[in-house]
């Protein structure tokens, strides 16, 4: 017989909710939450006729108010959308079959992050059954846009909630944070992510007559070399030092005897709280301005800020998470700010909430044969329930 968390996980995984299509996931969740007293609201943002970045996104905001309006609000945040499966013939089991094999649950979203969402819901059910007169409030913010452009998902919900005056004191994002065992790592912050699209414009020409052309690759090479070796900061007690990585360089026509007219370079900063997006942009432009001041080529940079760094310092919320993990698993959790971005990057600055990420193992996320250990699902549900007891009982 399946436990409640496993059963709900299976129901969610069987919905082929490839981003940005939620399929029936949020309907399943809303029905379940309504039955235990949650007020559920679907929020749609974006263009229903757009199939690109501005596609309409379905989001769920659900809240169960506590007895004391001044008591904290703890929000569980997560997503029901998943990345594409890739070649399904390479999967051991069909990716949306939610197959159980040798103590593991297989399927796209098994670890990222439908089992985390299921654990939220069952933990809330268990907590409300134990403490029907709880003082604080429980909320869930669920989107179908985390794996996509993240334009009409959590960020829009958070902005709407803030405009209404809705507070969130603590936000637990159920992203898979664990590495070797459940709860060994929790994320109490994330680095910022700043993207740059650099376009250098020269003059196309025959490679045998370089004096009649302006080679944009040659023009930008020295500036890129300096950019790569620049020391941005030393990090701090919570964050590693800021990292710059060039991810793509494109120029030319494909012919060996043609100097291309433009060169496009993509690079990214993963930055800590010792810098800001503004300081990184200013320093980058200073480098390029210096190298291009006597150049016949020109440059321009298109910047995109994916998220600012956020940090939840040690305190009541972090302690509640660490203690819950210790109680349930016996593990001493380590705090980390490593990895990519999550929707916590919207909730922390917009809502002013303390944010922690805590979920199952991340070893198979986005991979073929994504899976999770079934035993971890019940433990994670217990951890979430212990955190509720600690903070809003």
mmCIF file of C-alpha atoms in Angstrom:
data_model
loop_
_atom_site.group_PDB
_atom_site.id
_atom_site.type_symbol
_atom_site.label_atom_id
_atom_site.label_comp_id
_atom_site.label_asym_id
_atom_site.label_seq_id
_atom_site.Cartn_x
_atom_site.Cartn_y
_atom_site.Cartn_z
ATOM 1 C CA UNK A 1 0.000 0.000 0.000
ATOM 2 C CA UNK A 2 1.357 3.406 -0.950
ATOM 3 C CA UNK A 3 1.879 6.064 1.682
ATOM 4 C CA UNK A 4 0.091 9.402 1.102
ATOM 5 C CA UNK A 5 3.287 11.140 -0.081
ATOM 6 C CA UNK A 6 4.199 8.351 -2.487
ATOM 7 C CA UNK A 7 0.653 8.147 -3.859
ATOM 8 C CA UNK A 8 0.486 11.891 -4.498
ATOM 9 C CA UNK A 9 3.955 11.852 -6.043
ATOM 10 C CA UNK A 10 2.858 9.159 -8.476
ATOM 11 C CA UNK A 11 -0.248 11.123 -9.441
ATOM 12 C CA UNK A 12 1.844 14.223 -10.170
ATOM 13 C CA UNK A 13 4.591 12.422 -12.096
ATOM 14 C CA UNK A 14 2.010 10.774 -14.344
ATOM 15 C CA UNK A 15 0.992 14.221 -15.565
ATOM 16 C CA UNK A 16 3.338 15.025 -18.521
ATOM 17 C CA UNK A 17 3.725 18.645 -17.432
ATOM 18 C CA UNK A 18 6.626 19.698 -19.635
ATOM 19 C CA UNK A 19 7.229 23.387 -19.119
ATOM 20 C CA UNK A 20 5.149 25.553 -19.366
ATOM 21 C CA UNK A 21 2.162 23.162 -19.472
ATOM 22 C CA UNK A 22 0.956 22.250 -15.981
ATOM 23 C CA UNK A 23 -1.488 19.635 -17.331
ATOM 24 C CA UNK A 24 -3.626 18.666 -14.314
ATOM 25 C CA UNK A 25 -1.047 18.951 -11.515
ATOM 26 C CA UNK A 26 -2.248 22.139 -9.868
ATOM 27 C CA UNK A 27 -5.879 21.007 -10.064
ATOM 28 C CA UNK A 28 -4.889 17.869 -8.147
ATOM 29 C CA UNK A 29 -3.125 19.974 -5.529
ATOM 30 C CA UNK A 30 -5.897 22.547 -5.191
ATOM 31 C CA UNK A 31 -8.545 19.859 -4.662
ATOM 32 C CA UNK A 32 -6.447 18.235 -1.980
ATOM 33 C CA UNK A 33 -5.637 21.495 -0.210
ATOM 34 C CA UNK A 34 -9.219 22.763 -0.341
ATOM 35 C CA UNK A 35 -10.317 19.690 1.577
ATOM 36 C CA UNK A 36 -8.183 20.737 4.557
ATOM 37 C CA UNK A 37 -9.283 24.359 4.634
ATOM 38 C CA UNK A 38 -6.905 26.114 2.235
ATOM 39 C CA UNK A 39 -8.141 29.061 0.197
ATOM 40 C CA UNK A 40 -6.942 28.269 -3.334
ATOM 41 C CA UNK A 41 -6.518 30.738 -6.152
ATOM 42 C CA UNK A 42 -5.247 30.142 -9.664
ATOM 43 C CA UNK A 43 -3.267 33.051 -11.081
ATOM 44 C CA UNK A 44 -2.735 33.224 -14.835
ATOM 45 C CA UNK A 45 -0.110 35.530 -16.298
ATOM 46 C CA UNK A 46 1.037 35.907 -19.888
ATOM 47 C CA UNK A 47 -0.578 35.677 -23.309
ATOM 48 C CA UNK A 48 -2.834 32.693 -23.941
ATOM 49 C CA UNK A 49 -2.050 32.925 -27.666
ATOM 50 C CA UNK A 50 1.720 33.122 -27.251
ATOM 51 C CA UNK A 51 3.759 29.919 -27.538
ATOM 52 C CA UNK A 52 7.076 31.621 -26.792
ATOM 53 C CA UNK A 53 8.581 33.348 -23.784
ATOM 54 C CA UNK A 54 5.372 35.196 -22.925
ATOM 55 C CA UNK A 55 3.173 32.089 -22.904
ATOM 56 C CA UNK A 56 0.381 32.079 -20.362
ATOM 57 C CA UNK A 57 1.395 30.375 -17.123
ATOM 58 C CA UNK A 58 -0.849 28.757 -14.547
ATOM 59 C CA UNK A 59 0.131 29.384 -10.930
ATOM 60 C CA UNK A 60 -1.444 28.301 -7.660
ATOM 61 C CA UNK A 61 -1.547 30.354 -4.476
ATOM 62 C CA UNK A 62 -3.052 28.528 -1.514
ATOM 63 C CA UNK A 63 -3.202 29.704 2.099
ATOM 64 C CA UNK A 64 -4.562 28.338 5.382
ATOM 65 C CA UNK A 65 -4.844 31.171 7.876
ATOM 66 C CA UNK A 66 -3.864 30.656 11.468
ATOM 67 C CA UNK A 67 -5.633 31.999 14.566
ATOM 68 C CA UNK A 68 -3.205 34.865 15.080
ATOM 69 C CA UNK A 69 -2.874 37.284 12.124
ATOM 70 C CA UNK A 70 0.358 38.580 13.634
ATOM 71 C CA UNK A 71 1.933 35.112 13.753
ATOM 72 C CA UNK A 72 4.376 34.087 11.013
ATOM 73 C CA UNK A 73 3.390 32.900 7.546
ATOM 74 C CA UNK A 74 5.386 29.922 6.312
ATOM 75 C CA UNK A 75 5.185 29.421 2.556
ATOM 76 C CA UNK A 76 6.210 26.285 0.705
ATOM 77 C CA UNK A 77 7.294 27.186 -2.837
ATOM 78 C CA UNK A 78 7.771 24.837 -5.752
ATOM 79 C CA UNK A 79 6.985 24.024 -9.360
ATOM 80 C CA UNK A 80 4.990 21.420 -11.254
ATOM 81 C CA UNK A 81 6.649 21.918 -14.633
ATOM 82 C CA UNK A 82 9.478 19.635 -15.713
ATOM 83 C CA UNK A 83 12.168 19.708 -18.376
ATOM 84 C CA UNK A 84 11.698 17.681 -21.587
ATOM 85 C CA UNK A 85 12.455 13.976 -21.406
ATOM 86 C CA UNK A 86 14.837 13.758 -24.343
ATOM 87 C CA UNK A 87 14.940 10.443 -26.201
ATOM 88 C CA UNK A 88 12.425 8.333 -24.295
ATOM 89 C CA UNK A 89 13.906 5.113 -25.707
ATOM 90 C CA UNK A 90 16.944 5.728 -23.495
ATOM 91 C CA UNK A 91 14.818 5.597 -20.341
ATOM 92 C CA UNK A 92 14.669 2.366 -18.380
ATOM 93 C CA UNK A 93 10.964 3.021 -17.748
ATOM 94 C CA UNK A 94 8.622 5.440 -19.555
ATOM 95 C CA UNK A 95 9.353 8.872 -18.060
ATOM 96 C CA UNK A 96 5.756 9.596 -17.055
ATOM 97 C CA UNK A 97 4.895 6.095 -15.831
ATOM 98 C CA UNK A 98 6.018 6.764 -12.230
ATOM 99 C CA UNK A 99 7.477 3.289 -11.999
ATOM 100 C CA UNK A 100 8.606 1.841 -8.672
ATOM 101 C CA UNK A 101 11.650 -0.420 -8.912
ATOM 102 C CA UNK A 102 13.986 -1.664 -6.165
ATOM 103 C CA UNK A 103 12.932 0.978 -3.671
ATOM 104 C CA UNK A 104 13.109 3.893 -6.109
ATOM 105 C CA UNK A 105 10.481 5.974 -7.862
ATOM 106 C CA UNK A 106 11.400 6.689 -11.489
ATOM 107 C CA UNK A 107 10.038 9.460 -13.679
ATOM 108 C CA UNK A 108 10.586 12.963 -14.976
ATOM 109 C CA UNK A 109 10.085 15.241 -11.980
ATOM 110 C CA UNK A 110 10.777 12.503 -9.437
ATOM 111 C CA UNK A 111 13.490 14.587 -7.836
ATOM 112 C CA UNK A 112 12.957 17.977 -9.515
ATOM 113 C CA UNK A 113 10.542 18.487 -7.888
ATOM 114 C CA UNK A 114 7.158 16.777 -7.799
ATOM 115 C CA UNK A 115 8.029 14.651 -4.800
ATOM 116 C CA UNK A 116 8.972 17.803 -2.903
ATOM 117 C CA UNK A 117 5.578 19.322 -3.742
ATOM 118 C CA UNK A 118 3.830 16.137 -2.628
ATOM 119 C CA UNK A 119 5.773 16.223 0.634
ATOM 120 C CA UNK A 120 4.636 19.844 1.209
ATOM 121 C CA UNK A 121 0.999 18.899 0.886
ATOM 122 C CA UNK A 122 1.100 15.797 3.063
ATOM 123 C CA UNK A 123 3.145 17.599 5.717
ATOM 124 C CA UNK A 124 0.478 20.325 5.793
ATOM 125 C CA UNK A 125 -2.260 17.700 6.107
ATOM 126 C CA UNK A 126 -0.476 15.972 8.978
ATOM 127 C CA UNK A 127 0.247 19.235 10.761
ATOM 128 C CA UNK A 128 -3.343 20.505 10.500
ATOM 129 C CA UNK A 129 -4.666 17.182 11.780
ATOM 130 C CA UNK A 130 -2.418 17.551 14.822
ATOM 131 C CA UNK A 131 -2.830 21.290 15.376
ATOM 132 C CA UNK A 132 -6.189 22.442 14.041
ATOM 133 C CA UNK A 133 -5.917 25.671 16.043
ATOM 134 C CA UNK A 134 -2.414 26.589 14.841
ATOM 135 C CA UNK A 135 -1.400 30.216 15.340
ATOM 136 C CA UNK A 136 0.622 30.871 12.189
ATOM 137 C CA UNK A 137 -0.445 30.514 8.574
ATOM 138 C CA UNK A 138 0.613 27.955 5.961
ATOM 139 C CA UNK A 139 0.837 28.859 2.271
ATOM 140 C CA UNK A 140 1.867 27.188 -0.962
ATOM 141 C CA UNK A 141 3.119 29.027 -4.039
ATOM 142 C CA UNK A 142 3.258 26.653 -6.997
ATOM 143 C CA UNK A 143 4.211 27.635 -10.546
ATOM 144 C CA UNK A 144 4.540 25.938 -13.933
ATOM 145 C CA UNK A 145 7.249 28.325 -15.141
ATOM 146 C CA UNK A 146 10.333 27.486 -13.087
ATOM 147 C CA UNK A 147 12.015 25.407 -15.792
ATOM 148 C CA UNK A 148 11.128 27.924 -18.496
ATOM 149 C CA UNK A 149 11.726 31.661 -18.953
ATOM 150 C CA UNK A 150 10.422 32.346 -15.414
ATOM 151 C CA UNK A 151 8.646 35.489 -16.619
ATOM 152 C CA UNK A 152 5.007 34.749 -15.776
ATOM 153 C CA UNK A 153 5.465 32.462 -12.815
ATOM 154 C CA UNK A 154 6.662 33.028 -9.269
ATOM 155 C CA UNK A 155 7.887 36.560 -9.935
ATOM 156 C CA UNK A 156 4.421 37.701 -11.031
ATOM 157 C CA UNK A 157 2.713 35.917 -8.148
ATOM 158 C CA UNK A 158 5.099 37.489 -5.642
ATOM 159 C CA UNK A 159 4.551 40.955 -7.109
ATOM 160 C CA UNK A 160 0.779 40.468 -6.912
ATOM 161 C CA UNK A 161 0.931 39.252 -3.319
ATOM 162 C CA UNK A 162 3.107 42.177 -2.286
ATOM 163 C CA UNK A 163 0.680 44.636 -3.890
ATOM 164 C CA UNK A 164 -2.114 43.056 -1.842
ATOM 165 C CA UNK A 165 -0.171 43.415 1.377
ATOM 166 C CA UNK A 166 0.217 39.656 1.825
ATOM 167 C CA UNK A 167 3.274 38.850 3.940
ATOM 168 C CA UNK A 168 5.544 35.820 3.811
ATOM 169 C CA UNK A 169 7.922 35.501 6.731
ATOM 170 C CA UNK A 170 9.530 32.157 5.950
ATOM 171 C CA UNK A 171 9.727 30.487 2.535
ATOM 172 C CA UNK A 172 10.842 26.892 2.131
ATOM 173 C CA UNK A 173 11.655 26.073 -1.495
ATOM 174 C CA UNK A 174 11.498 22.336 -2.100
ATOM 175 C CA UNK A 175 14.222 22.180 -4.739
ATOM 176 C CA UNK A 176 16.476 19.101 -4.512
ATOM 177 C CA UNK A 177 19.273 20.389 -2.294
ATOM 178 C CA UNK A 178 20.719 17.185 -0.860
ATOM 179 C CA UNK A 179 23.881 15.636 -2.282
ATOM 180 C CA UNK A 180 24.865 12.342 -0.645
ATOM 181 C CA UNK A 181 22.017 11.788 1.809
ATOM 182 C CA UNK A 182 18.707 13.467 2.581
ATOM 183 C CA UNK A 183 19.225 16.757 4.385
ATOM 184 C CA UNK A 184 23.014 16.788 4.268
ATOM 185 C CA UNK A 185 22.948 20.166 2.488
ATOM 186 C CA UNK A 186 20.439 22.995 2.604
ATOM 187 C CA UNK A 187 20.676 26.208 0.625
ATOM 188 C CA UNK A 188 20.365 29.341 2.737
ATOM 189 C CA UNK A 189 21.196 31.626 -0.166
ATOM 190 C CA UNK A 190 22.071 31.775 -3.834
ATOM 191 C CA UNK A 191 24.487 33.743 -5.946
ATOM 192 C CA UNK A 192 23.216 36.339 -8.372
ATOM 193 C CA UNK A 193 23.214 35.609 -12.095
ATOM 194 C CA UNK A 194 24.013 38.320 -14.641
ATOM 195 C CA UNK A 195 24.025 37.476 -18.365
ATOM 196 C CA UNK A 196 25.737 39.458 -21.119
ATOM 197 C CA UNK A 197 25.387 39.361 -24.885
ATOM 198 C CA UNK A 198 28.355 41.181 -26.389
ATOM 199 C CA UNK A 199 28.253 42.186 -30.055
ATOM 200 C CA UNK A 200 31.410 43.502 -31.705
ATOM 201 C CA UNK A 201 30.969 45.112 -35.116
ATOM 202 C CA UNK A 202 33.851 45.304 -37.576
ATOM 203 C CA UNK A 203 33.895 45.112 -41.356
ATOM 204 C CA UNK A 204 33.606 41.954 -43.424
ATOM 205 C CA UNK A 205 36.261 41.350 -46.058
ATOM 206 C CA UNK A 206 38.545 38.949 -47.884
ATOM 207 C CA UNK A 207 41.045 37.297 -45.589
ATOM 208 C CA UNK A 208 43.881 37.991 -48.059
ATOM 209 C CA UNK A 209 43.243 41.741 -47.796
ATOM 210 C CA UNK A 210 42.942 42.367 -44.041
ATOM 211 C CA UNK A 211 43.703 46.073 -44.452
ATOM 212 C CA UNK A 212 40.351 46.398 -46.277
ATOM 213 C CA UNK A 213 38.448 44.788 -43.407
ATOM 214 C CA UNK A 214 38.114 45.157 -39.620
ATOM 215 C CA UNK A 215 38.353 41.803 -37.864
ATOM 216 C CA UNK A 216 35.972 41.840 -34.857
ATOM 217 C CA UNK A 217 37.593 38.734 -33.349
ATOM 218 C CA UNK A 218 40.998 40.392 -33.241
ATOM 219 C CA UNK A 219 39.424 43.582 -31.921
ATOM 220 C CA UNK A 220 37.800 41.880 -28.938
ATOM 221 C CA UNK A 221 40.466 39.299 -28.043
ATOM 222 C CA UNK A 222 42.547 41.475 -25.717
ATOM 223 C CA UNK A 223 39.466 42.730 -23.878
ATOM 224 C CA UNK A 224 38.210 39.176 -23.376
ATOM 225 C CA UNK A 225 41.616 38.098 -22.106
ATOM 226 C CA UNK A 226 41.552 40.841 -19.487
ATOM 227 C CA UNK A 227 37.958 40.023 -18.584
ATOM 228 C CA UNK A 228 38.872 36.392 -17.954
ATOM 229 C CA UNK A 229 41.762 37.166 -15.587
ATOM 230 C CA UNK A 230 40.078 40.032 -13.725
ATOM 231 C CA UNK A 231 39.729 39.543 -9.974
ATOM 232 C CA UNK A 232 36.173 40.524 -9.037
ATOM 233 C CA UNK A 233 36.132 39.806 -5.295
ATOM 234 C CA UNK A 234 37.193 37.268 -2.653
ATOM 235 C CA UNK A 235 33.726 36.109 -1.651
ATOM 236 C CA UNK A 236 32.826 36.053 2.043
ATOM 237 C CA UNK A 237 31.838 33.731 4.867
ATOM 238 C CA UNK A 238 28.666 32.676 3.054
ATOM 239 C CA UNK A 239 29.536 32.935 -0.647
ATOM 240 C CA UNK A 240 32.386 31.808 -2.903
ATOM 241 C CA UNK A 241 34.076 34.484 -4.970
ATOM 242 C CA UNK A 242 32.346 35.839 -8.043
ATOM 243 C CA UNK A 243 32.858 33.744 -11.175
ATOM 244 C CA UNK A 244 32.866 34.841 -14.816
ATOM 245 C CA UNK A 245 32.432 32.276 -17.572
ATOM 246 C CA UNK A 246 32.314 32.768 -21.338
ATOM 247 C CA UNK A 247 29.809 30.282 -22.733
ATOM 248 C CA UNK A 248 29.683 31.037 -26.469
ATOM 249 C CA UNK A 249 31.639 32.835 -29.181
ATOM 250 C CA UNK A 250 30.357 33.111 -32.740
ATOM 251 C CA UNK A 251 31.717 34.934 -35.754
ATOM 252 C CA UNK A 252 32.323 34.560 -39.450
ATOM 253 C CA UNK A 253 30.409 33.062 -42.357
ATOM 254 C CA UNK A 254 31.735 29.536 -42.098
ATOM 255 C CA UNK A 255 34.235 30.119 -44.884
ATOM 256 C CA UNK A 256 37.975 30.104 -44.185
ATOM 257 C CA UNK A 257 38.714 32.972 -46.542
ATOM 258 C CA UNK A 258 36.217 35.508 -45.159
ATOM 259 C CA UNK A 259 36.744 37.869 -42.216
ATOM 260 C CA UNK A 260 33.407 38.111 -40.470
ATOM 261 C CA UNK A 261 31.730 41.454 -39.934
ATOM 262 C CA UNK A 262 30.543 40.775 -36.390
ATOM 263 C CA UNK A 263 31.454 38.673 -33.382
ATOM 264 C CA UNK A 264 28.927 37.669 -30.725
ATOM 265 C CA UNK A 265 30.045 36.578 -27.259
ATOM 266 C CA UNK A 266 27.844 35.281 -24.455
ATOM 267 C CA UNK A 267 29.124 35.344 -20.868
ATOM 268 C CA UNK A 268 27.726 35.098 -17.373
ATOM 269 C CA UNK A 269 28.592 36.291 -13.888
ATOM 270 C CA UNK A 270 27.621 34.185 -10.872
ATOM 271 C CA UNK A 271 28.214 36.784 -8.226
ATOM 272 C CA UNK A 272 28.178 37.100 -4.466
ATOM 273 C CA UNK A 273 27.055 39.899 -2.177
ATOM 274 C CA UNK A 274 30.465 41.556 -2.422
ATOM 275 C CA UNK A 275 29.359 42.876 -5.827
ATOM 276 C CA UNK A 276 26.190 44.146 -7.438
ATOM 277 C CA UNK A 277 24.962 43.837 -10.999
ATOM 278 C CA UNK A 278 25.709 47.533 -11.401
ATOM 279 C CA UNK A 279 29.291 47.246 -10.168
ATOM 280 C CA UNK A 280 29.991 44.284 -12.462
ATOM 281 C CA UNK A 281 28.516 46.040 -15.472
ATOM 282 C CA UNK A 282 30.491 49.212 -14.771
ATOM 283 C CA UNK A 283 33.775 47.343 -14.389
ATOM 284 C CA UNK A 284 33.120 45.332 -17.559
ATOM 285 C CA UNK A 285 32.354 48.447 -19.602
ATOM 286 C CA UNK A 286 35.502 50.114 -18.286
ATOM 287 C CA UNK A 287 37.562 47.202 -19.630
ATOM 288 C CA UNK A 288 35.937 47.301 -23.055
ATOM 289 C CA UNK A 289 35.999 51.092 -23.301
ATOM 290 C CA UNK A 290 39.740 51.056 -22.704
ATOM 291 C CA UNK A 291 40.420 48.377 -25.313
ATOM 292 C CA UNK A 292 38.118 49.853 -27.933
ATOM 293 C CA UNK A 293 39.042 53.538 -27.571
ATOM 294 C CA UNK A 294 41.432 53.401 -30.555
ATOM 295 C CA UNK A 295 39.742 50.556 -32.405
ATOM 296 C CA UNK A 296 37.959 50.742 -35.740
ATOM 297 C CA UNK A 297 35.520 48.158 -34.352
ATOM 298 C CA UNK A 298 32.688 49.003 -31.968
ATOM 299 C CA UNK A 299 30.977 47.043 -29.238
ATOM 300 C CA UNK A 300 27.685 46.932 -27.389
ATOM 301 C CA UNK A 301 26.508 44.765 -24.495
ATOM 302 C CA UNK A 302 22.957 43.637 -23.831
ATOM 303 C CA UNK A 303 22.569 42.776 -20.135
ATOM 304 C CA UNK A 304 19.995 40.452 -18.575
ATOM 305 C CA UNK A 305 19.742 40.070 -14.809
ATOM 306 C CA UNK A 306 18.413 36.603 -13.968
ATOM 307 C CA UNK A 307 18.511 37.090 -10.225
ATOM 308 C CA UNK A 308 20.164 39.002 -7.419
ATOM 309 C CA UNK A 309 22.003 37.173 -4.631
ATOM 310 C CA UNK A 310 20.042 36.499 -1.467
ATOM 311 C CA UNK A 311 21.036 35.196 1.936
ATOM 312 C CA UNK A 312 19.189 33.919 4.981
ATOM 313 C CA UNK A 313 21.611 34.181 7.862
ATOM 314 C CA UNK A 314 21.645 31.789 10.789
ATOM 315 C CA UNK A 315 18.625 32.348 12.977
ATOM 316 C CA UNK A 316 15.183 31.004 13.799
ATOM 317 C CA UNK A 317 14.341 29.698 10.329
ATOM 318 C CA UNK A 318 17.694 28.114 9.534
ATOM 319 C CA UNK A 319 17.786 26.551 13.017
ATOM 320 C CA UNK A 320 14.294 25.105 12.568
ATOM 321 C CA UNK A 321 15.389 23.438 9.324
ATOM 322 C CA UNK A 322 18.682 22.144 10.714
ATOM 323 C CA UNK A 323 17.018 20.809 13.872
ATOM 324 C CA UNK A 324 14.216 19.111 11.912
ATOM 325 C CA UNK A 325 16.751 17.314 9.715
ATOM 326 C CA UNK A 326 18.714 16.199 12.763
ATOM 327 C CA UNK A 327 15.548 14.926 14.492
ATOM 328 C CA UNK A 328 14.329 12.910 11.507
ATOM 329 C CA UNK A 329 17.565 11.669 9.910
ATOM 330 C CA UNK A 330 20.299 12.224 12.494
ATOM 331 C CA UNK A 331 22.231 14.243 9.895
ATOM 332 C CA UNK A 332 24.042 17.483 10.668
ATOM 333 C CA UNK A 333 23.075 19.658 7.706
ATOM 334 C CA UNK A 334 25.616 21.940 6.070
ATOM 335 C CA UNK A 335 24.641 25.371 4.804
ATOM 336 C CA UNK A 336 25.484 26.220 1.200
ATOM 337 C CA UNK A 337 24.950 28.986 -1.360
ATOM 338 C CA UNK A 338 26.353 27.021 -4.306
ATOM 339 C CA UNK A 339 24.587 25.902 -7.448
ATOM 340 C CA UNK A 340 22.344 27.642 -9.938
ATOM 341 C CA UNK A 341 19.270 29.759 -9.411
ATOM 342 C CA UNK A 342 15.826 28.970 -8.038
ATOM 343 C CA UNK A 343 12.598 30.889 -7.606
ATOM 344 C CA UNK A 344 13.895 31.926 -4.214
ATOM 345 C CA UNK A 345 15.637 34.713 -6.148
ATOM 346 C CA UNK A 346 12.206 36.329 -6.623
ATOM 347 C CA UNK A 347 10.607 35.598 -3.279
ATOM 348 C CA UNK A 348 13.469 36.872 -1.115
ATOM 349 C CA UNK A 349 13.801 40.392 -2.575
ATOM 350 C CA UNK A 350 10.148 40.968 -3.489
ATOM 351 C CA UNK A 351 8.514 39.631 -0.336
ATOM 352 C CA UNK A 352 11.375 40.281 2.058
ATOM 353 C CA UNK A 353 11.102 36.680 3.213
ATOM 354 C CA UNK A 354 13.740 34.456 4.724
ATOM 355 C CA UNK A 355 14.310 31.699 2.161
ATOM 356 C CA UNK A 356 15.780 28.221 2.554
ATOM 357 C CA UNK A 357 15.925 25.442 -0.041
ATOM 358 C CA UNK A 358 15.523 21.918 1.249
ATOM 359 C CA UNK A 359 14.613 18.841 -0.748
ATOM 360 C CA UNK A 360 15.600 15.383 -1.948
ATOM 361 C CA UNK A 361 18.883 14.354 -3.579
ATOM 362 C CA UNK A 362 19.875 16.220 -6.725
ATOM 363 C CA UNK A 363 21.992 13.427 -8.254
ATOM 364 C CA UNK A 364 19.629 12.650 -11.168
ATOM 365 C CA UNK A 365 17.855 15.942 -11.839
ATOM 366 C CA UNK A 366 17.261 16.630 -15.574
ATOM 367 C CA UNK A 367 18.831 13.262 -16.403
ATOM 368 C CA UNK A 368 17.578 10.148 -18.151
ATOM 369 C CA UNK A 369 16.130 7.765 -15.524
ATOM 370 C CA UNK A 370 15.549 10.543 -12.989
ATOM 371 C CA UNK A 371 14.585 8.909 -9.703
ATOM 372 C CA UNK A 372 14.321 9.272 -5.942
ATOM 373 C CA UNK A 373 14.568 6.843 -3.047
ATOM 374 C CA UNK A 374 11.067 6.104 -1.752
ATOM 375 C CA UNK A 375 12.222 6.056 1.880
ATOM 376 C CA UNK A 376 13.360 9.660 1.532
ATOM 377 C CA UNK A 377 9.850 10.818 0.681
ATOM 378 C CA UNK A 378 8.446 9.941 4.078
ATOM 379 C CA UNK A 379 11.467 11.400 5.840
ATOM 380 C CA UNK A 380 11.182 14.634 3.877
ATOM 381 C CA UNK A 381 7.489 14.888 4.767
ATOM 382 C CA UNK A 382 8.394 14.452 8.431
ATOM 383 C CA UNK A 383 11.105 17.123 8.157
ATOM 384 C CA UNK A 384 8.645 19.611 6.667
ATOM 385 C CA UNK A 385 6.118 18.808 9.370
ATOM 386 C CA UNK A 386 8.708 19.338 12.109
ATOM 387 C CA UNK A 387 9.554 22.744 10.637
ATOM 388 C CA UNK A 388 5.871 23.710 10.722
ATOM 389 C CA UNK A 389 5.620 22.619 14.337
ATOM 390 C CA UNK A 390 8.692 24.642 15.237
ATOM 391 C CA UNK A 391 7.613 27.882 13.555
ATOM 392 C CA UNK A 392 3.841 28.264 13.443
ATOM 393 C CA UNK A 393 2.270 25.871 15.978
#
